[in-house]
Coordinates of C-alpha atoms and ligand atoms in Angstrom, one line a residue:
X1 CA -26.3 29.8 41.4
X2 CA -23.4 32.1 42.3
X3 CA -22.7 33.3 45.6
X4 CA -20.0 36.2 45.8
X5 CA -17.8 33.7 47.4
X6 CA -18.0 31.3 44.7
X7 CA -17.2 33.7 42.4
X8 CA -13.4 32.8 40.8
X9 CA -11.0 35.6 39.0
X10 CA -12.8 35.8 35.3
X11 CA -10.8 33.3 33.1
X12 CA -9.1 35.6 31.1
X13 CA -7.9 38.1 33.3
X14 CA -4.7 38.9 31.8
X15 CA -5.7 39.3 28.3
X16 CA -9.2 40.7 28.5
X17 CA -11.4 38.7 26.3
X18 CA -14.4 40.9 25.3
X19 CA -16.2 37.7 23.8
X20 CA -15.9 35.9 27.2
X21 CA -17.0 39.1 29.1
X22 CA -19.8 39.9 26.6
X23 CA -21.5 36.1 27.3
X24 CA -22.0 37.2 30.8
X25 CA -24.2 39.7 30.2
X26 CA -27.7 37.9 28.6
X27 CA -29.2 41.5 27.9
X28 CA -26.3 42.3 25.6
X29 CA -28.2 39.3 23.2
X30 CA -31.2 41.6 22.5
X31 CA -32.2 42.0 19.4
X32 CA -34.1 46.0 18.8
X33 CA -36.1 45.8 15.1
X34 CA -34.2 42.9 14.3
X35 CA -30.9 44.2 14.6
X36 CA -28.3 43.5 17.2
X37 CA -28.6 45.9 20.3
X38 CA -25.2 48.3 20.8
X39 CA -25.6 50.0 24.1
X40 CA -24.1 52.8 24.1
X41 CA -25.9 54.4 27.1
X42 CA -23.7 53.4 30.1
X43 CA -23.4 56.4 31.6
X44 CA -27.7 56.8 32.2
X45 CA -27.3 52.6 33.3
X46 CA -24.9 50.0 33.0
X47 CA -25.8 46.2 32.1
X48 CA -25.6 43.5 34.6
X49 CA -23.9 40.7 34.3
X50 CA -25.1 36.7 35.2
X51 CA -23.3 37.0 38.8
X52 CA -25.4 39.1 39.9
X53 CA -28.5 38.6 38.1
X54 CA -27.7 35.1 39.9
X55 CA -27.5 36.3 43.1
X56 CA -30.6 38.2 43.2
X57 CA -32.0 35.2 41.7
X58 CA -30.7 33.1 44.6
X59 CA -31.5 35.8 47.3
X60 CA -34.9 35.3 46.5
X61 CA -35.1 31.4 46.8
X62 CA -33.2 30.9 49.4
X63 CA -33.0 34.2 51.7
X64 CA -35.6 36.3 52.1
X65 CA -36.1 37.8 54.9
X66 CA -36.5 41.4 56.9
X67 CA -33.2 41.9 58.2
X68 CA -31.4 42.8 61.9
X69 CA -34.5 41.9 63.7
X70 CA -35.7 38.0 63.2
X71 CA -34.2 35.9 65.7
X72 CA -34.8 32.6 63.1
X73 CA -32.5 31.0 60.3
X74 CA -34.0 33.2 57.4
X75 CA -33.5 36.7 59.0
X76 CA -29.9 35.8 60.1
X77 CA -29.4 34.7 56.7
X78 CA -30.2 37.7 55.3
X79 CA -28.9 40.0 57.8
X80 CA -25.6 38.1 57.6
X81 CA -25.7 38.8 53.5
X82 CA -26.7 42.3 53.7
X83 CA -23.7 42.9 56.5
X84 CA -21.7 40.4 54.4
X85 CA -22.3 43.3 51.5
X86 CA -20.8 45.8 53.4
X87 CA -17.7 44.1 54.5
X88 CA -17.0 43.1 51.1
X89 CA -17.7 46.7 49.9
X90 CA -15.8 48.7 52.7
X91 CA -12.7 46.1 51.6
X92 CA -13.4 47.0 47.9
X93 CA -13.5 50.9 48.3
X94 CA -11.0 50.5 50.5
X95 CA -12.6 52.3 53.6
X96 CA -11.1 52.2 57.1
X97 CA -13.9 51.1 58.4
X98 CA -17.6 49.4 57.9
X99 CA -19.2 52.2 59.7
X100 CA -18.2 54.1 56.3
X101 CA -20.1 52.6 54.6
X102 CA -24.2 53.8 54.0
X103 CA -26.6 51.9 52.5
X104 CA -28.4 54.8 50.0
X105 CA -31.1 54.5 47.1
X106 CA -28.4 56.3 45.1
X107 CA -25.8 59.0 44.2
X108 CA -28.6 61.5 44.7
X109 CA -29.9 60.6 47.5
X110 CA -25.8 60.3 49.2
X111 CA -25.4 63.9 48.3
X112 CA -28.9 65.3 49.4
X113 CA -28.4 63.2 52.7
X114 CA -25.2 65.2 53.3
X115 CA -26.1 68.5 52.3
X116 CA -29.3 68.2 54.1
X117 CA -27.6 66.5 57.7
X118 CA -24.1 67.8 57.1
X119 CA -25.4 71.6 56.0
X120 CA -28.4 71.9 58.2
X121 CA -25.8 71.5 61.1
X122 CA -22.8 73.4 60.0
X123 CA -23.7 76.5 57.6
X124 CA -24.7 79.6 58.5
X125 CA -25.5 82.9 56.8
X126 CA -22.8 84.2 54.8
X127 CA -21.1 80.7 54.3
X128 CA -19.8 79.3 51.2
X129 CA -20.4 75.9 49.3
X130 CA -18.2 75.2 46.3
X131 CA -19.5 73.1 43.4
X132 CA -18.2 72.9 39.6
X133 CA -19.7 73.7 36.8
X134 CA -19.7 70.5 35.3
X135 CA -22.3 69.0 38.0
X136 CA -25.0 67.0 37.5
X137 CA -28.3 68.4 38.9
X138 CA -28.0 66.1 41.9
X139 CA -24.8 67.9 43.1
X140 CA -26.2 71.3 42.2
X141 CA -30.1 71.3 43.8
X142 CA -29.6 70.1 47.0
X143 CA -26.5 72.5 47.7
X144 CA -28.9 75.2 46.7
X145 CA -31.7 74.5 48.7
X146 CA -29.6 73.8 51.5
X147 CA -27.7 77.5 50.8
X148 CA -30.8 79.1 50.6
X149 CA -32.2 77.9 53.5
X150 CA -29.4 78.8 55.6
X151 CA -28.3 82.0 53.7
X152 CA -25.2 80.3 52.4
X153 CA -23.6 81.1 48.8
X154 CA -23.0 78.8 46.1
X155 CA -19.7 79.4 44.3
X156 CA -19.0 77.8 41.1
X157 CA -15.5 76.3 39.7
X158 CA -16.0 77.4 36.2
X159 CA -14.0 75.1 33.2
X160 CA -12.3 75.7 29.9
X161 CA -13.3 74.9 26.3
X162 CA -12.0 71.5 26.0
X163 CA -14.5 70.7 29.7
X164 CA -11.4 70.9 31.9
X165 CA -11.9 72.2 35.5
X166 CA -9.7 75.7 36.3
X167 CA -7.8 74.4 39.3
X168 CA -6.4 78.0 39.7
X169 CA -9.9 79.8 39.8
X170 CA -10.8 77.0 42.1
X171 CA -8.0 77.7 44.4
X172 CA -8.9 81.4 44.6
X173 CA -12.2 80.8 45.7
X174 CA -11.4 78.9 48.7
X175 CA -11.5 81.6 51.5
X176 CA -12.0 81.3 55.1
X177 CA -15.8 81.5 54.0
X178 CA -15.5 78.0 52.1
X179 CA -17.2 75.5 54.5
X180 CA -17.9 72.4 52.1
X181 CA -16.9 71.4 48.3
X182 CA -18.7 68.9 46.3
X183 CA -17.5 68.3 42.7
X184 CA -18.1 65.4 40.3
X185 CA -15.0 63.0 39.9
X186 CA -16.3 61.8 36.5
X187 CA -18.3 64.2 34.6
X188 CA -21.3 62.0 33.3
X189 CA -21.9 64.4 30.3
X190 CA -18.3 64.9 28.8
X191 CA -16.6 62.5 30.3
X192 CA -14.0 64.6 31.7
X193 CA -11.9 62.7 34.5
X194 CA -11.2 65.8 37.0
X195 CA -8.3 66.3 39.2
X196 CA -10.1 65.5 42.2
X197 CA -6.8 64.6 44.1
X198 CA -5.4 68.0 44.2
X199 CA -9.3 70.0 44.2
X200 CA -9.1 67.5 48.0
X201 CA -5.8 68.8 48.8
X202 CA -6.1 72.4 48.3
X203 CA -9.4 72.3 50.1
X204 CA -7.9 70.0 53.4
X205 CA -5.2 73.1 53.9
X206 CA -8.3 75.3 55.0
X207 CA -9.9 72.3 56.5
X208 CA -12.8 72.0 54.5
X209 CA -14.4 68.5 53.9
X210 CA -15.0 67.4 50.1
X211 CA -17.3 65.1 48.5
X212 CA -16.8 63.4 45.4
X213 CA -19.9 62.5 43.3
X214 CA -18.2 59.5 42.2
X215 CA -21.3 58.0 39.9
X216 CA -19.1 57.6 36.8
X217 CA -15.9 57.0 38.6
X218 CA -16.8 53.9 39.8
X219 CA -18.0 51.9 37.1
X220 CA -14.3 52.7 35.5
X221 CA -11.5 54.0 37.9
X222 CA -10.2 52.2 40.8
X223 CA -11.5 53.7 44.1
X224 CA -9.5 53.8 46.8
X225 CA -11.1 56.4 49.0
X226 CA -8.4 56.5 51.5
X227 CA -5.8 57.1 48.9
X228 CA -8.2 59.8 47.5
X229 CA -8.5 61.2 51.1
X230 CA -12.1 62.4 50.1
X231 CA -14.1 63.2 53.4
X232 CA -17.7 61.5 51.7
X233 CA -18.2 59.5 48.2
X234 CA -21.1 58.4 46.5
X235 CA -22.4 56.5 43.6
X236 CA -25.1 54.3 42.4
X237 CA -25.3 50.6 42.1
X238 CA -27.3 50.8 39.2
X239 CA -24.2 52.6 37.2
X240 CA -22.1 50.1 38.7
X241 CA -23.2 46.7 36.8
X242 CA -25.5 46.3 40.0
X243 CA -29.4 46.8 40.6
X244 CA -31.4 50.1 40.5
X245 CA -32.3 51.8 43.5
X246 CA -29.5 51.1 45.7
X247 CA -25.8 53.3 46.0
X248 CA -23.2 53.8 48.7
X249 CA -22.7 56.8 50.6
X250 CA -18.8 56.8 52.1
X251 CA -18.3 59.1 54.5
X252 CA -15.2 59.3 57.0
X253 CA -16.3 58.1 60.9
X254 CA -15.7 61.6 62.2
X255 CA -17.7 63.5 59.9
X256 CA -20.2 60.5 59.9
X257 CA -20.4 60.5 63.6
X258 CA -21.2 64.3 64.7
X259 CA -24.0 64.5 61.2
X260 CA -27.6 64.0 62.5
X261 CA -30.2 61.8 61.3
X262 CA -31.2 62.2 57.9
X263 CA -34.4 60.2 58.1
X264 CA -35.3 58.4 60.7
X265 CA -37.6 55.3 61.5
X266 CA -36.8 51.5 62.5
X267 CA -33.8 50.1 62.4
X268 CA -32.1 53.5 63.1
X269 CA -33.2 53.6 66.9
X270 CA -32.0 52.6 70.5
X271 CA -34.7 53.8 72.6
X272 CA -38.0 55.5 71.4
X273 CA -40.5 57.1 74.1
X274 CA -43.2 60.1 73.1
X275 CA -40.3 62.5 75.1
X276 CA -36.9 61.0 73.4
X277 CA -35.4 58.9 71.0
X278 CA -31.4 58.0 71.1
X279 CA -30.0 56.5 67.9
X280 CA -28.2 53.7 66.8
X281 CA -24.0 53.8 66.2
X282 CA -23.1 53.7 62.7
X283 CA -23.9 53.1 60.1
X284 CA -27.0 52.5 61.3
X285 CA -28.2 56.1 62.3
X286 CA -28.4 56.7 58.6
X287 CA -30.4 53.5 57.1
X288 CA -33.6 53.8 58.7
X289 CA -36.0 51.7 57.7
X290 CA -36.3 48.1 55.9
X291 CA -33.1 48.9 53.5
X292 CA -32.9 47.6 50.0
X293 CA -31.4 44.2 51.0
X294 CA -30.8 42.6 47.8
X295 CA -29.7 45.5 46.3
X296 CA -26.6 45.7 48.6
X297 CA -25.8 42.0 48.0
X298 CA -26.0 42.5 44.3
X299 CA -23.8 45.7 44.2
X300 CA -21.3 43.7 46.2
X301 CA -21.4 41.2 44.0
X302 CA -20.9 43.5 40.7
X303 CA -18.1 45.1 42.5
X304 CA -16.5 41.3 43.0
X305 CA -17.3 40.7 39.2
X306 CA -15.5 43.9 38.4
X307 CA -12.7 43.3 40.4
X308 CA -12.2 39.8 39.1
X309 CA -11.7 41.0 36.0
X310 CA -9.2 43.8 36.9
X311 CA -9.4 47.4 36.8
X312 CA -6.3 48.2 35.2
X313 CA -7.5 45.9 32.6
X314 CA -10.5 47.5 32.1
X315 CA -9.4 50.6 32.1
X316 CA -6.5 50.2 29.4
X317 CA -9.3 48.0 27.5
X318 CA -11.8 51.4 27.8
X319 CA -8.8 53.8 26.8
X320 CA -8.5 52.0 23.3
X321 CA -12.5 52.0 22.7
X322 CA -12.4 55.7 23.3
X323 CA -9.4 56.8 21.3
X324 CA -11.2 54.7 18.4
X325 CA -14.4 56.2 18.9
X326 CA -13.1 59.2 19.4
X327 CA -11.3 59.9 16.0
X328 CA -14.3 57.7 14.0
X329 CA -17.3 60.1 15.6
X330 CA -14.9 63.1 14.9
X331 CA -14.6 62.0 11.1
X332 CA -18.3 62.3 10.8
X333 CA -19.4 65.6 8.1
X334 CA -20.8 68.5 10.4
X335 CA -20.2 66.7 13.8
X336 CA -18.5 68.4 17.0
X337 CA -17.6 67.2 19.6
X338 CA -18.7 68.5 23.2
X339 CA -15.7 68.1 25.5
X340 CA -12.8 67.1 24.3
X341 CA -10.6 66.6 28.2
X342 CA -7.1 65.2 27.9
X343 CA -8.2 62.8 30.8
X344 CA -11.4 61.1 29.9
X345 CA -13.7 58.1 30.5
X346 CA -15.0 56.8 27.3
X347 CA -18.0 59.1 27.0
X348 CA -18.2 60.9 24.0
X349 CA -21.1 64.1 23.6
X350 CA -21.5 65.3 20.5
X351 CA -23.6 68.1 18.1
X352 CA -24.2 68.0 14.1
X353 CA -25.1 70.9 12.0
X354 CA -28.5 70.7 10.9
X355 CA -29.8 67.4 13.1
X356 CA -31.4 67.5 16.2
X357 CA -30.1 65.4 18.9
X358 CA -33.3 64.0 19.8
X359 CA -34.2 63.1 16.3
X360 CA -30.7 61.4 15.8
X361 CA -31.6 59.5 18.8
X362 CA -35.0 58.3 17.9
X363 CA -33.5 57.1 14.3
X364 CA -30.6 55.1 15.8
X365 CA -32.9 53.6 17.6
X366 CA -34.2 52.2 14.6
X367 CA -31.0 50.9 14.0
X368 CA -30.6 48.9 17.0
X369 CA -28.2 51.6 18.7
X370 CA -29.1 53.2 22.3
X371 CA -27.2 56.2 22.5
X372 CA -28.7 59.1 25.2
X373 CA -29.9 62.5 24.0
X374 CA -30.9 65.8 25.8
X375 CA -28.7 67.9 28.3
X376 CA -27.9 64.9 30.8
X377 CA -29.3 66.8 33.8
X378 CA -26.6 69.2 33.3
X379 CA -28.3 72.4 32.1
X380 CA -25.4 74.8 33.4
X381 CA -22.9 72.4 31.6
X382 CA -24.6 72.5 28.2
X383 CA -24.9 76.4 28.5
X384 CA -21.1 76.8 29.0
X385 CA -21.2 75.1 25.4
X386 CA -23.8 77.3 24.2
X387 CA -25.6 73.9 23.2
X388 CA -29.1 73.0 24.4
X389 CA -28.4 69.6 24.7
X390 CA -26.1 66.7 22.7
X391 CA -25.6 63.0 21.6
X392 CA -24.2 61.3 24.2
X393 CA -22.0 57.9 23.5
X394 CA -20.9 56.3 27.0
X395 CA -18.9 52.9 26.6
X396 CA -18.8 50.0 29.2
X397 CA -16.3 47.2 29.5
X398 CA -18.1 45.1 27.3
X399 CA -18.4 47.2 24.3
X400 CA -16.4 46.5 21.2
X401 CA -14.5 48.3 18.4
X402 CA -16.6 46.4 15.8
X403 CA -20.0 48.1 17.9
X404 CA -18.3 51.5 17.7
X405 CA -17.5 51.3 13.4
X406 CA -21.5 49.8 13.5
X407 CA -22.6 52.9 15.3
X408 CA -20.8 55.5 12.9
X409 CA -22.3 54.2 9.8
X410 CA -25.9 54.0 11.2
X411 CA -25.0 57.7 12.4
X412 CA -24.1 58.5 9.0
X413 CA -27.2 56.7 7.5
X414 CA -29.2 58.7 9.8
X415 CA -27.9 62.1 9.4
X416 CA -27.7 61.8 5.7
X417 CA -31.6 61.0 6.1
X418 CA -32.7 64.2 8.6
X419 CA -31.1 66.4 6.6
X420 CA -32.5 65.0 2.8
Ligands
LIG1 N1 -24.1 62.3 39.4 C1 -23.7 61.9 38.2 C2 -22.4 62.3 37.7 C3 -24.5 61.1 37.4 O1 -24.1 60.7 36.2 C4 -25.8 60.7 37.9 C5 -26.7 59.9 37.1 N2 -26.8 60.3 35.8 C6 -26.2 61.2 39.2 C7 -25.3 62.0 39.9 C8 -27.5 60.8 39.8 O2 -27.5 59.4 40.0 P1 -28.8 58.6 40.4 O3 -29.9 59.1 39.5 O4 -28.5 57.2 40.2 O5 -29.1 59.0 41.9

């Protein structure tokens, strides 16, 4: 069993062998039909490797237990492991503190705490929330229920052709009126990596607090959310190579501090009577209830096995997948190509003349390939395209250039068959 101590640097860090990286991942052994499984839906859920299959594995032998509140060997265990989590994760995100760090079910539930805490607190009629036009539903719906409820106004950063953000219309919508922006670092559909470092700065010079919706961010950039100077960041574990149903919500201490509750419960207490309730410090005022223990260990420990392997690595590895997928997909008769960024992630959406998306989809599935179709819960994105929805490619780490010329001919094979 692997504990996230034991866990050494990968043994090829410095040349990034995908073989080696590949045999830690059992699932990636699958075969679909009879035919070897390419996964190329990373961006809907990433693979986990043995580490933390391991240590959820171990967890469960040799640690369970309700956390914070047994005073025996098995609850400090746990509780020390859960805590342990955060430590290793405020280190790894590079927060200034632990208190930063929320244990969440996910990216969408990070954003609706803070629009539903943060906004019910701090907007008023006539305010204005900025999002982009590249969100994902869960950084559209909340903000709009939230505006509506307090007579707020959505504003919208709109984009080019190519699914670049216009930083210029976005800086003449920041007013005096601007009281929050939340925009997607990593566009999940496109792939678009977006300037997020200047969208934080402009905003900071009227004072306004920014989130990032940093879902595919994190399973690719390096996060450094000090260095980003972003006032709340989430993402999902499950994204990240780590179990479902568990994500981080960073938020700075002084924005943190002053939100109230979101839910509220156990755990997120000091004193209850039927008059008044106080509430814990941080970051307990925000996890209320028996959290998703193992989940936090296991996204600790996929963000361990991550960093063992080295971002830069990974990122110069992911940069060569998607310039070769890129130019092979684009070579295909009657595709195009939805979003076509100079700064990308390797996720690639595409349309072809004459084939449904969907029926593409089902047919590569016959061919062992998992690829996503539909509009990726970005409705308003797909209109800008004047598309109803796309083939969506997204590449992980442990993808290969031999999975990506696979995929092209099955695409071809299919295609050739919808339209005969
Ligand atoms: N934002 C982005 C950019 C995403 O890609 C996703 C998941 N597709 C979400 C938010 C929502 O994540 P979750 O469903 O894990 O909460």
């Amino acid at each position: 069993m692997t504990s996230p101590s034991q866990i050494s640097a990968h043994p090829d860090t410095k040349s990034f062998d995908v073989r080696s990286i590949r045999e830690d991942f059992p699932i990636l052994q699958t075969k679909i039909y009879g035919k070897p499984l390419i996964y190329f839906d990373n961006a809907a859920t990433s693979q986990k490797p043995r580490q933390v299959i391991d240590r959820l594995v171990q967890y469960y032998e040799h640690e369970n237990a309700n956390i914070h509140r047994g005073v025996y060997y098995l609850s400090e265990r746990a509780s020390e492991a859960y805590e342990g989590a955060r430590d290793s994760l405020q280190k790894l995100l590079n927060a200034a503190g632990r208190n930063e760090i929320i244990f969440v079910r996910g990216a969408t539930e990070g954003i609706n705490l803070v629009a539903s805490s943060w906004g019910r607190a701090n907007l008023k009629a006539g305010d204005e929330v900025i999002v982009s036009h590249m969100e994902h539903h869960a950084n559209i719906v909340p903000w709009q229920l939230i505006c509506e409820e307090k007579g707020a106004i959505l504003k919208v950063i709109p984009i080019n052709d190519k699914g670049e953000m216009n930083l210029e219309a976005y800086k003449s919508l920041l007013s005096e009126k601007t009281k929050f922006v939340s925009v997607v670092y990593v566009s999940n559909s496109i792939g678009t990596i977006n300037p997020v470092k200047e969208v934080i700065e402009a905003a900071h010079a009227y004072n306004i607090p920014v989130l990032l919706d940093g879902c595919q961010a994190a399973p690719h950039l390096e996060i450094d959310v000090q260095d980003l100077d972003c006032d709340f960041f989430v993402f999902s574990g499950h994204k990240t190579f780590g179990p479902t149903g568990i994500g981080i919500l960073y938020g700075k201490e002084k924005y943190l501090d002053a939100m109230p509750p979101y839910q509220s419960g156990g755990d997120m207490i000091k004193q209850v009577s039927f008059w008044r309730t106080t509430f814990k410090e941080l970051p307990y005022k925000f996890e209320a209830g028996t959290p998703h223990i193992e989940g936090a260990i296991g996204l600790a420990t996929a963000f361990e096995y991550v960093t063992n392997i080295g971002r830069s690595n990974i990122h110069a590895y992911e940069q060569k997948l998607l310039a070769h997928a890129t130019q092979k997909i684009a070579a295909v008769d009657g595709l195009r190509i939805i979003g076509t960024a100079k700064n990308k992630i390797p996720v690639i959406s595409f349309v072809v003349e004459g084939a449904h998306p969907l029926d593409i989809g089902t047919l590569l599935d016959f061919e062992g390939v998992a690829v996503r179709t539909g509009n990726h819960c970005t409705q308003p994105l797909m209109d800008c395209f004047g598309v109803s929805a796309t083939c969506r490619v997204s590449l992980a780490f442990y993808n290969t250039v031999k999975e990506i010329d696979e995929f092209v001919i099955a695409l071809e094979k299919v295609i050739k068959k919808i339209k005969s």
